[in-house]
CSV table of C-alpha atoms and ligand atoms in Angstrom, one decimal:
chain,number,residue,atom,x,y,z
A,638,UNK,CA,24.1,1.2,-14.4
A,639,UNK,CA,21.7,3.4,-16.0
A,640,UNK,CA,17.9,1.5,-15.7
A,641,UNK,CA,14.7,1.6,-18.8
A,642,UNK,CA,11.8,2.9,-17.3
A,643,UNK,CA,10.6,4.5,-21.0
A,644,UNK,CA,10.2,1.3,-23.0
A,645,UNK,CA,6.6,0.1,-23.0
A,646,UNK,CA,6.7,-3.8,-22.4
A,647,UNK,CA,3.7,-5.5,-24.1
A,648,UNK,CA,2.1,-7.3,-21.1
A,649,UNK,CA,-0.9,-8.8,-22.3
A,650,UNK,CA,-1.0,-12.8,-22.3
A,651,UNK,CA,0.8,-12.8,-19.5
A,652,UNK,CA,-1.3,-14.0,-16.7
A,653,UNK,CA,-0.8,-9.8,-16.1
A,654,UNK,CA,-3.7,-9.0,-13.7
A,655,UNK,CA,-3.7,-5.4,-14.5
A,656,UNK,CA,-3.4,-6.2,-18.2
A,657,UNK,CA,-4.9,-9.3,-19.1
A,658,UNK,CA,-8.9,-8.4,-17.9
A,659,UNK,CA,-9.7,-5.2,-19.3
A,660,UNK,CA,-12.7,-6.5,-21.0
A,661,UNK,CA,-14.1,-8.6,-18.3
A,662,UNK,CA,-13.6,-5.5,-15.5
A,663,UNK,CA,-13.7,-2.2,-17.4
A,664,UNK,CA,-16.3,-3.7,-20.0
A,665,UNK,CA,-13.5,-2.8,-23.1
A,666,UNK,CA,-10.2,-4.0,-24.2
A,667,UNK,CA,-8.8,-0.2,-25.2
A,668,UNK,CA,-8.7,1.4,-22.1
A,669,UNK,CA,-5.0,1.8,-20.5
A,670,UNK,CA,-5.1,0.5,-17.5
A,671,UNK,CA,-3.6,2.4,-14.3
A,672,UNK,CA,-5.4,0.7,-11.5
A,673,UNK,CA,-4.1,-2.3,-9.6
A,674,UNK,CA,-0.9,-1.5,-7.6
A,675,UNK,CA,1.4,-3.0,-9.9
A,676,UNK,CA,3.8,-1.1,-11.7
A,677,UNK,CA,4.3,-1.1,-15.5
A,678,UNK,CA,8.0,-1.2,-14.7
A,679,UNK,CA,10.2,-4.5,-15.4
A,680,UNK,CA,11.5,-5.6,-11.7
A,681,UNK,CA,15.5,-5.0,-10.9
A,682,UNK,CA,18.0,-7.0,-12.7
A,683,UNK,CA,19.5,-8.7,-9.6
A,684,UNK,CA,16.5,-9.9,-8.5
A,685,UNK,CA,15.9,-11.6,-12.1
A,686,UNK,CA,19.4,-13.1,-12.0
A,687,UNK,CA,18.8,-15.0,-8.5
A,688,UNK,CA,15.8,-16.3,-9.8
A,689,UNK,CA,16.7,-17.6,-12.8
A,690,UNK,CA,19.7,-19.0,-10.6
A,691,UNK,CA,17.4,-20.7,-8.0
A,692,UNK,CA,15.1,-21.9,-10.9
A,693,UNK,CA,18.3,-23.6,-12.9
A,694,UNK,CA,18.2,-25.6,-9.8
A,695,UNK,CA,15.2,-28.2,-10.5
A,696,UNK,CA,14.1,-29.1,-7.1
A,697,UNK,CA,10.9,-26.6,-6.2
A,698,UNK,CA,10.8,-28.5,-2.1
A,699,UNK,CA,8.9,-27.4,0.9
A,700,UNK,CA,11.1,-24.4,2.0
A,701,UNK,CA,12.6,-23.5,5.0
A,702,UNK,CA,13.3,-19.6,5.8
A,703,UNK,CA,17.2,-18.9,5.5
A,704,UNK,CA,18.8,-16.8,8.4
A,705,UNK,CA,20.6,-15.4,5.4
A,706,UNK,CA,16.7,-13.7,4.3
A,707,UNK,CA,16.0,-12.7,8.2
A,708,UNK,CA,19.9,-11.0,8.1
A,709,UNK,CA,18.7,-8.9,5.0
A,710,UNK,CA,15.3,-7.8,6.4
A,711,UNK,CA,16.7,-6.8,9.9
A,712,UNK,CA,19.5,-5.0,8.2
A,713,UNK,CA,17.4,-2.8,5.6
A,714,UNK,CA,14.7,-1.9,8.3
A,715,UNK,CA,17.7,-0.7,10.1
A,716,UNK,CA,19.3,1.1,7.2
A,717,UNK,CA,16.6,2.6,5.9
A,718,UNK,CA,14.8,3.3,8.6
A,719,UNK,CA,17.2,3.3,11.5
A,720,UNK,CA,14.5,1.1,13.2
A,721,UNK,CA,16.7,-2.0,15.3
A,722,UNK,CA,15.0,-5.3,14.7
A,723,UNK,CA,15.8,-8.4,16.1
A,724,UNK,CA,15.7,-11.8,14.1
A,725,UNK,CA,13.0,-13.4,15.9
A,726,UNK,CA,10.7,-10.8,15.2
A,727,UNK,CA,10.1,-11.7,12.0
A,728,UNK,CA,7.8,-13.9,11.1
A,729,UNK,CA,6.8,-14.5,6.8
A,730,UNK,CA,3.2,-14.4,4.9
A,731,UNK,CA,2.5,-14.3,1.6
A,732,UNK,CA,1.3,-11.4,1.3
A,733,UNK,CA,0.3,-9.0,3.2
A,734,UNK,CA,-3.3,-8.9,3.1
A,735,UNK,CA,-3.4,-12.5,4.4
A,736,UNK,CA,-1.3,-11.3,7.3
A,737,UNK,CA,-4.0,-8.8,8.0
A,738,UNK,CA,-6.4,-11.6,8.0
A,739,UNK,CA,-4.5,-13.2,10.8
A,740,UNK,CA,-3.7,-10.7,12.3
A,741,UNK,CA,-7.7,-9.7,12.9
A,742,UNK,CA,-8.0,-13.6,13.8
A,743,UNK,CA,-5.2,-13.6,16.6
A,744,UNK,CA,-6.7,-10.6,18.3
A,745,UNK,CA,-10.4,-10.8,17.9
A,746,UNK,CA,-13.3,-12.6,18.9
A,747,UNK,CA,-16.3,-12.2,16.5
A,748,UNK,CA,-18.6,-9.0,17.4
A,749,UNK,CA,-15.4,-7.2,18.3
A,750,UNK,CA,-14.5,-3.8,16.4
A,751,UNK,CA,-11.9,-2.6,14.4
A,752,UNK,CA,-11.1,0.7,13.5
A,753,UNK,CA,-10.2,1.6,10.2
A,754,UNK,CA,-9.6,5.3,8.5
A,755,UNK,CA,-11.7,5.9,5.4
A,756,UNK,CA,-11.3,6.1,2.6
A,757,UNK,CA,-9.0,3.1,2.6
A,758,UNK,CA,-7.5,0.2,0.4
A,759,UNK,CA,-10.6,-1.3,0.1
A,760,UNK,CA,-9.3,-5.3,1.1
A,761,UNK,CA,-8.9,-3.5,4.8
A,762,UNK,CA,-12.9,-4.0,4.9
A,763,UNK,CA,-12.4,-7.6,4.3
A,764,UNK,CA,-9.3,-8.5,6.8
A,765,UNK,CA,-12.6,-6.9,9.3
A,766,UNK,CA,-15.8,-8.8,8.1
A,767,UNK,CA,-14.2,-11.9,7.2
A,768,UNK,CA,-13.5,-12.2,10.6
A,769,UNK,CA,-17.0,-11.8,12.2
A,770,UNK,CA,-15.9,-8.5,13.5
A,771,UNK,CA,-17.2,-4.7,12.8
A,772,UNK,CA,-15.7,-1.8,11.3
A,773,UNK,CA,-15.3,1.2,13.3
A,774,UNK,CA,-15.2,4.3,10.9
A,775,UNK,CA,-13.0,6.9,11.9
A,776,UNK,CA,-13.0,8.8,9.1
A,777,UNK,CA,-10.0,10.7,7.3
A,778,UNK,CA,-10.8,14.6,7.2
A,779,UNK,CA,-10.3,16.3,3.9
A,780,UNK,CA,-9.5,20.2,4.8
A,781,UNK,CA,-8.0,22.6,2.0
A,782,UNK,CA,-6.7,19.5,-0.1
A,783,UNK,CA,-4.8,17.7,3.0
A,784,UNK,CA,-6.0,14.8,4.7
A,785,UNK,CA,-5.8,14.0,8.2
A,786,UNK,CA,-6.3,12.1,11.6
A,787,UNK,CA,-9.2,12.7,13.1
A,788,UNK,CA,-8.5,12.3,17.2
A,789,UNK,CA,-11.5,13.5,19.0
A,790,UNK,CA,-13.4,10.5,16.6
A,791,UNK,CA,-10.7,8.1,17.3
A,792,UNK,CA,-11.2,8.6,21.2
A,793,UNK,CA,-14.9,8.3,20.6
A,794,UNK,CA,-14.8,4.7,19.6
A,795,UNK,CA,-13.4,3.7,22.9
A,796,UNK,CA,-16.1,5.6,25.3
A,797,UNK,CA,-19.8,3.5,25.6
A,798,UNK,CA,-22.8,5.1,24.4
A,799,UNK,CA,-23.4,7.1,27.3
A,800,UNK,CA,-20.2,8.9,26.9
A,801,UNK,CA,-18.1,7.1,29.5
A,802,UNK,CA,-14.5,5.4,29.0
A,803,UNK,CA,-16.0,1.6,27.8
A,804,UNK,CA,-15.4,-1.0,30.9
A,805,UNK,CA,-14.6,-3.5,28.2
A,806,UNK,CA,-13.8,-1.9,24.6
A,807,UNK,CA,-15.1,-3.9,22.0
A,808,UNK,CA,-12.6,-2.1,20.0
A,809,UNK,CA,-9.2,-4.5,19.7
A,810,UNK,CA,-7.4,-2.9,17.0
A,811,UNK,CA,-6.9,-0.2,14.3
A,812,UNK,CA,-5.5,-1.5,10.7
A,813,UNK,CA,-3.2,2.0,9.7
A,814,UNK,CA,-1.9,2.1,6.6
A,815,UNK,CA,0.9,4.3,6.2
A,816,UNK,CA,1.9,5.4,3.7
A,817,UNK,CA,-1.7,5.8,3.1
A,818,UNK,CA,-3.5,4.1,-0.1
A,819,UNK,CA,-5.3,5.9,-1.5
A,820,UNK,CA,-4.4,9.7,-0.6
A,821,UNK,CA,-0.9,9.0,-0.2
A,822,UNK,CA,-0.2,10.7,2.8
A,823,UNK,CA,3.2,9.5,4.7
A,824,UNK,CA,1.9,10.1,8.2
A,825,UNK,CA,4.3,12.0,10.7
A,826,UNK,CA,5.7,10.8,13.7
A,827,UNK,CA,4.1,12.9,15.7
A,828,UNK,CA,0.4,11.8,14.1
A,829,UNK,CA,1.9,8.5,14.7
A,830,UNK,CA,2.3,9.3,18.3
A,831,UNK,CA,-0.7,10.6,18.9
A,832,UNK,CA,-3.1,8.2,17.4
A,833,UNK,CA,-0.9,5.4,18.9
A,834,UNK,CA,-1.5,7.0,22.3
A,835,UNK,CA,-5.4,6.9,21.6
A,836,UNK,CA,-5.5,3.3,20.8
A,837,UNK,CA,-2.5,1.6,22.8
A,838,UNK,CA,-4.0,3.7,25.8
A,839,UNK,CA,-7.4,1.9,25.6
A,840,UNK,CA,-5.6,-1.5,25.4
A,841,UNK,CA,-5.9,-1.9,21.5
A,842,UNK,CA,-3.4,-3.4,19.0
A,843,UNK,CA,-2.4,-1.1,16.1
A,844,UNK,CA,-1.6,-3.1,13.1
A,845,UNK,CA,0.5,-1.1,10.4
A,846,UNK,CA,0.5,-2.4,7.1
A,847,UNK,CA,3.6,-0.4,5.7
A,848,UNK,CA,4.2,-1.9,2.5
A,849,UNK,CA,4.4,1.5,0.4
A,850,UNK,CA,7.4,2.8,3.2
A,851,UNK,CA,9.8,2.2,0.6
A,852,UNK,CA,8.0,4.3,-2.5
A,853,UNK,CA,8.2,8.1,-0.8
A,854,UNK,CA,8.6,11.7,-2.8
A,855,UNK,CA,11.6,13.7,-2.1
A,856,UNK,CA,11.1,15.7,1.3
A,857,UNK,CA,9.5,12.4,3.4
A,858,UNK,CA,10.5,10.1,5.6
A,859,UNK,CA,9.1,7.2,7.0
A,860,UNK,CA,8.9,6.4,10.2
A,861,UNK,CA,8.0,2.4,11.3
A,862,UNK,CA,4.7,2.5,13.7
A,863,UNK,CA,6.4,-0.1,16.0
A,864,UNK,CA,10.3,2.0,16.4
A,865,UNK,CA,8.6,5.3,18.1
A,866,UNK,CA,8.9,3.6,21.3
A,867,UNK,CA,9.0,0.2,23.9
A,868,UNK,CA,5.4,0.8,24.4
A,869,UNK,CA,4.1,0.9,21.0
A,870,UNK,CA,6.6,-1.7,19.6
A,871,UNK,CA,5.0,-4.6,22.0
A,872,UNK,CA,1.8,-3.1,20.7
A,873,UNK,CA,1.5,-3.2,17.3
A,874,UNK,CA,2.3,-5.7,14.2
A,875,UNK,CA,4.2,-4.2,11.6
A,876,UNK,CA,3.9,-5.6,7.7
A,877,UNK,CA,6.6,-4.6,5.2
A,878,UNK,CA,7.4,-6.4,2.0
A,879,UNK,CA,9.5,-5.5,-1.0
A,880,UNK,CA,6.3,-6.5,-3.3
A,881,UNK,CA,5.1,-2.4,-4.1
A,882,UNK,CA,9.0,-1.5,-3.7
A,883,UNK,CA,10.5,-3.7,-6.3
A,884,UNK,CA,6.9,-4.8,-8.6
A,885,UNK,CA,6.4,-8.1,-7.3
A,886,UNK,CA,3.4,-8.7,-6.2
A,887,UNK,CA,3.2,-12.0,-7.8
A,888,UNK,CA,5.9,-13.8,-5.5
A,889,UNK,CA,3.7,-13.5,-2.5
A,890,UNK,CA,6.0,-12.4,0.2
A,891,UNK,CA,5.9,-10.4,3.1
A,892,UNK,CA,7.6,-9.8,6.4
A,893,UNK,CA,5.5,-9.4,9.2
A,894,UNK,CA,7.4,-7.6,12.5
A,895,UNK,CA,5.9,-8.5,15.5
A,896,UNK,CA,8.2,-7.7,19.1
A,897,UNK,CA,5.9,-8.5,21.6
A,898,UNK,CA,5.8,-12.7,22.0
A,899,UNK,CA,2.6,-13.5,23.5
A,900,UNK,CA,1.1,-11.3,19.8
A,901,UNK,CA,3.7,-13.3,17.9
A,902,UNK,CA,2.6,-16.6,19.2
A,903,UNK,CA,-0.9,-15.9,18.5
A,904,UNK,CA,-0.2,-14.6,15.0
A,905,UNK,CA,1.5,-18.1,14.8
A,906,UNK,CA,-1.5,-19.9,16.1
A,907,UNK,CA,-4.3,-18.1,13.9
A,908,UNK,CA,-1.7,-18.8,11.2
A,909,UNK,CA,-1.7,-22.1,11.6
A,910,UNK,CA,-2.4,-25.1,8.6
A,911,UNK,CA,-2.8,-22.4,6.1
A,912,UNK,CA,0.5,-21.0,5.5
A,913,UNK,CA,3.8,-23.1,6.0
A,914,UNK,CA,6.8,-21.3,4.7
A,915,UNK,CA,7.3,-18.9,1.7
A,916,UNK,CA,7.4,-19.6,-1.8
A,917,UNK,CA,10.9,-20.6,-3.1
A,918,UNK,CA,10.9,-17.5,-5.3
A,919,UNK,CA,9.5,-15.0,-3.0
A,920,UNK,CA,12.4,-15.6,-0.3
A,921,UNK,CA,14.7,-15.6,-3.1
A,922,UNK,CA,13.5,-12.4,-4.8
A,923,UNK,CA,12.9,-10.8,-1.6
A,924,UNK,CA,16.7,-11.7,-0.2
A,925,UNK,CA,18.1,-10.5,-3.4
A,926,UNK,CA,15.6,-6.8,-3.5
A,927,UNK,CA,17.0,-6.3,0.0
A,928,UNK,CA,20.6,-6.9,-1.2
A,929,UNK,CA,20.7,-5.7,-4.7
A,930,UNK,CA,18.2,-3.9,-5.2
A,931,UNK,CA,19.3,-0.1,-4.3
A,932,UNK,CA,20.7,0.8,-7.5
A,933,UNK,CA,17.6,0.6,-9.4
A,934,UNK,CA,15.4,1.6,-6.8
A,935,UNK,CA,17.0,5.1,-6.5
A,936,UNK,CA,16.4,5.4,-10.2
A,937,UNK,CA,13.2,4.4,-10.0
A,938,UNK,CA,12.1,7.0,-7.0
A,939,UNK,CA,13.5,9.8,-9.3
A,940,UNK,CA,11.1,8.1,-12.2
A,941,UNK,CA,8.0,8.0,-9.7
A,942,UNK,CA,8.7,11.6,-8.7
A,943,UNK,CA,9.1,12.4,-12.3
A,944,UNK,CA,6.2,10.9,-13.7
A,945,UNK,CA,4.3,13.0,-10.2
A,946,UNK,CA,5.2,16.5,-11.4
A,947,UNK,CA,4.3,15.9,-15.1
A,948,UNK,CA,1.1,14.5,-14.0
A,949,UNK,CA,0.3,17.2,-11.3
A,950,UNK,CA,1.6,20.1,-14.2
A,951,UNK,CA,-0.6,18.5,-16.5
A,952,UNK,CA,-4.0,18.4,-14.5
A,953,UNK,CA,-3.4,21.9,-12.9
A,954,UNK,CA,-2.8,23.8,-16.3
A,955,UNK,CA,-5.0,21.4,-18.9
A,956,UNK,CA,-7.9,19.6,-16.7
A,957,UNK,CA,-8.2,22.0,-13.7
A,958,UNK,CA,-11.5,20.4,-13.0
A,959,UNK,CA,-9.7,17.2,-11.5
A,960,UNK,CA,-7.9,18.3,-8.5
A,961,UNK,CA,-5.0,16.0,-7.2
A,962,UNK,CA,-4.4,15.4,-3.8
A,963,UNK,CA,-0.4,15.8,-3.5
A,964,UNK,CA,1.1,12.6,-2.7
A,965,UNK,CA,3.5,12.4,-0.2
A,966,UNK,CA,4.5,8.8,-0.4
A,967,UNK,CA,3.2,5.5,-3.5
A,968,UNK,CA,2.5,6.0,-7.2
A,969,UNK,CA,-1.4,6.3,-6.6
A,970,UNK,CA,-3.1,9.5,-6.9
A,971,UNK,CA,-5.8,10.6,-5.4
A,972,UNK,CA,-7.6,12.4,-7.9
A,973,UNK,CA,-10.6,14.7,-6.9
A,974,UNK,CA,-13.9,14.3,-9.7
A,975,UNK,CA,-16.2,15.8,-8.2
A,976,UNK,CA,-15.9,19.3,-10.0
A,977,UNK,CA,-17.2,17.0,-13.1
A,978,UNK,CA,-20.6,16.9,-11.2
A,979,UNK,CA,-21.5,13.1,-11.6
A,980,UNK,CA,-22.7,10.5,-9.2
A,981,UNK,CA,-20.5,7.8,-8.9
A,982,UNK,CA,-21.8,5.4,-11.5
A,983,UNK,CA,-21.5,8.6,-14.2
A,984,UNK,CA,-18.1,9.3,-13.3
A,985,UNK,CA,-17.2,5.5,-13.8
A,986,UNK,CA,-18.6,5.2,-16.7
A,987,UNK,CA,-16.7,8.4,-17.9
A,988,UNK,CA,-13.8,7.1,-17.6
A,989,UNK,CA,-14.1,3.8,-18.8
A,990,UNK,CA,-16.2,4.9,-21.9
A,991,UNK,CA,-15.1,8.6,-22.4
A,992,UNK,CA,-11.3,9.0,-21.2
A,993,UNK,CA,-10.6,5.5,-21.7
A,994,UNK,CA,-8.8,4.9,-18.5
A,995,UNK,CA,-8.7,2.2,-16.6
A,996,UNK,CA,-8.9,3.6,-12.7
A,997,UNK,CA,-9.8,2.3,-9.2
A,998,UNK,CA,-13.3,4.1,-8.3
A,999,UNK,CA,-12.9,6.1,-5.2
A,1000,UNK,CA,-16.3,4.7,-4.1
A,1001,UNK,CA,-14.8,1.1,-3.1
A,1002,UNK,CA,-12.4,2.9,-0.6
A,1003,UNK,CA,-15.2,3.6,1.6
A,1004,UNK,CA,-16.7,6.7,2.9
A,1005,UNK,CA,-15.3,9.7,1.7
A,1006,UNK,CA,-14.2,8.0,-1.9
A,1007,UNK,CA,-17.4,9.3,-3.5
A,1008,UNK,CA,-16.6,11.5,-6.5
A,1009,UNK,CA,-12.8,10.3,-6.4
A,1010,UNK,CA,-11.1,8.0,-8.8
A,1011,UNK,CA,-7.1,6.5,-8.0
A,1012,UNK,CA,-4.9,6.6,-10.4
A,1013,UNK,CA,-1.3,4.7,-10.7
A,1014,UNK,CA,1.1,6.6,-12.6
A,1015,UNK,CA,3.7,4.1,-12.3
A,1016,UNK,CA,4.4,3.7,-16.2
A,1017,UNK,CA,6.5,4.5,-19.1
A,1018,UNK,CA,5.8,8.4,-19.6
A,1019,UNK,CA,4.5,8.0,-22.8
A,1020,UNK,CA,1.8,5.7,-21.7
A,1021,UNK,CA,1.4,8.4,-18.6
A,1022,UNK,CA,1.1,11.3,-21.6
A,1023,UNK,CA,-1.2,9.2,-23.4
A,1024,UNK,CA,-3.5,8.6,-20.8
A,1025,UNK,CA,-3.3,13.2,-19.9
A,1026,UNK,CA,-4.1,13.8,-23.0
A,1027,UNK,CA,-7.5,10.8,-23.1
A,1028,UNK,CA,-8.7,12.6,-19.9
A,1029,UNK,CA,-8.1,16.0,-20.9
A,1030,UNK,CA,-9.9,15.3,-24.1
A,1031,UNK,CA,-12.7,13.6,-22.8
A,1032,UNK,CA,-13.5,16.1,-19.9
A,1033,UNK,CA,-13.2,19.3,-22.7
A,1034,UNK,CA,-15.7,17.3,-24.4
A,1035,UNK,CA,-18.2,17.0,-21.6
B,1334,PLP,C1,-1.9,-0.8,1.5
B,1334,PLP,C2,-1.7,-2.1,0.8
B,1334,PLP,N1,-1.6,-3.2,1.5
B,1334,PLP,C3,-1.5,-4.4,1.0
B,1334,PLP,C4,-1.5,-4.6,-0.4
B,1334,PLP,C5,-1.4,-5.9,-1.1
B,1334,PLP,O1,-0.5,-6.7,-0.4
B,1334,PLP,P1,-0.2,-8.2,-0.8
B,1334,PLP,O2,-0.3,-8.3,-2.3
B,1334,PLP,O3,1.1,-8.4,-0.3
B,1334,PLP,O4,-1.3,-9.0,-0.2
B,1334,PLP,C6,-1.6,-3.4,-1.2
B,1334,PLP,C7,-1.6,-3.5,-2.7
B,1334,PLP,O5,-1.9,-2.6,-3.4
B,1334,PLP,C8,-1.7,-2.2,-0.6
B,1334,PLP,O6,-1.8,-1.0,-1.3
């Protein structure tokens, strides 16, 4: 079956996060908006059909997880990723930000550190304070428009002041996020490797929030923090969900891979009283995505890639000023302002007022974000084209 990614679906009164706020958060109602990670896309048919399926049946109870759901997770993970799970390693949250929240709680004490690589999905910060720990920057390093790990900062965190390997590391974990929001890079294995190395060699946890493995360009792969080996595997917690994958983000549900037991039961512990099962439609929409959902996600990948190459065409030949920072992997851009020559507020306020764009300023993804706005390009393309043309307008106008 051939899928509609054109048609523009009217999305205000909704309860549309992305849609229904403009006003309150960009200060007017006529920008388009092309921030939250949510994709202007209606979801995949099978997954509407089981819902409307489980909602015909009018008791909403306390749920329990079906091994049917764990059968479909442990299967696609192996599919698509040739990464062999086993059932028990899966444990549900919805959401995923909530499971880096536990995740901070089952392995920290307050005071401790955790290392995060800026500039980041800003909620990361968060999962860190909220906890009564600190952030240890280890910044990403922008060279000749590619991002990368920086190693010889990443070994620094686990040495004392005075130089030496710390006796008792107040560093307990890194949050990773791969593929990386907001510059889109799908990190290699061998980066993978090596950065794991660093941190499960100083008796850290790596926790890998992969929800964007699913949404790559052609030319990438992804490769699952916790299958590169036995040692990293009983080292690490891995969170996937189909939420970015198949748009949604409102059914609040996520599966959270964790191998080794004793991190499992803590998770489990930290966990405790404030979640208790899934949502009866998340674990129906998310059994269903991971069943049914291939068709329209192929068609959808060739859409994202689509909507990439216009966009990147577009900037390079009409607003050369903005430089993009090619994505490898999620429907974000990382678009480079600082060629416009405003501070952060200016550039804002350009885009809201001038372009009139809706974006995600680069300066709440931490250090480095200065001068950078994201973009989501995952919408019809004539809502993509109209947006082009409002920036290239506004920045020949400057
Ligand atoms: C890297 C990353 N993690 C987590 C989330 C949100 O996860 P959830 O809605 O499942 O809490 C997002 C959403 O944009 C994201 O980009």
């Amino acid at each position: 079956m051939k899928y509609d990614f054109d048609t523009v679906c009217d999305r205000k009164n909704t309860d549309c996060a992305k849609w229904g706020a403009l006003k309150a958060i960009f200060g007017r109602d006529d920008v388009i908006p092309m921030w939250v990670a949510d994709m202007d896309f209606p979801t995949a048919p099978p997954i509407v059909e089981a819902l409307q399926r489980r909602a015909g049946h009018p008791f909403y109870s306390y749920t329990m997880t079906p091994p049917s759901l764990t059968e479909a997770v442990v299967d696609r993970v192996k599919r698509k990723f040739n990464w062999k799970i086993e059932p028990e390693w899966v444990v549900y949250t919805p959401g995923v930000v909530p499971a880096l929240h536990i995740a901070v709680r089952a392995l920290t004490r307050p005071g401790d550190e955790i290392v995060l690589q800026e500039p980041i999905y800003y909620p990361f910060f968060g999962a860190v304070t909220g906890s009564g720990c600190q952030i240890a920057h280890n910044n990403l390093k922008l060279t000749r428009g590619r991002y990368n790990m920086d190693f010889t900062d990443l070994e620094s965190k686990f040495r004392s002041a005075a130089g030496m390997r710390a006796a008792h590391s107040r560093v307990k974990a890194i949050i990773l996020c791969n593929p990386q929001n907001p510059i889109g890079r799908v990190w290699t294995r061998e980066e993978l490797k090596q950065m794991g190395e660093i941190v499960i060699g100083h008796g850290a946890v790596v926790i890998s929030d992969e929800i964007h493995c699913e949404l790559l360009y052609k030319g990438f792969s992804h490769t699952p923090f916790a299958s590169i080996s036995e040692e990293f595997a009983q080292n690490s917690i891995v969170c996937m969900a189909p939420s970015k994958t198949f748009n949604l983000p409102g059914l609040q549900a996520s599966s959270i891979i964790i191998p080794n037991k004793k991190l499992r039961e803590s998770f489990s512990d930290a966990s405790a009283g404030i979640i208790h099962g899934l949502n009866i439609f998340g674990l129906t929409a998310m059994e269903a995505a991971y069943r049914y959902g291939d068709e329209w996600l192929e068609q959808l990948l060739d859409y994202l890639q689509g909507n990439l190459e216009i966009t990147m065409t577009y900037f390079k030949e009409r607003i050369p000023k903005i430089k993009i920072i090619e994505p490898q992997g999620t429907y974000l851009l990382w678009l480079d302002c600082r060629a416009l020559g405003l501070d952060d507020l200016a550039l804002q306020k350009f885009m809201r007022e001038q372009a009139r764009v809706g974006f995600d300023d680069g300066f709440v993804f931490g250090v480095g974000g200065s001068g950078f706005e994201r973009m989501n390009i995952a919408c019809p393309r004539s809502l993509l084209r109209e947006a082009l043309g409002r920036i290239e307008v506004a920045v020949n106008e400057m």
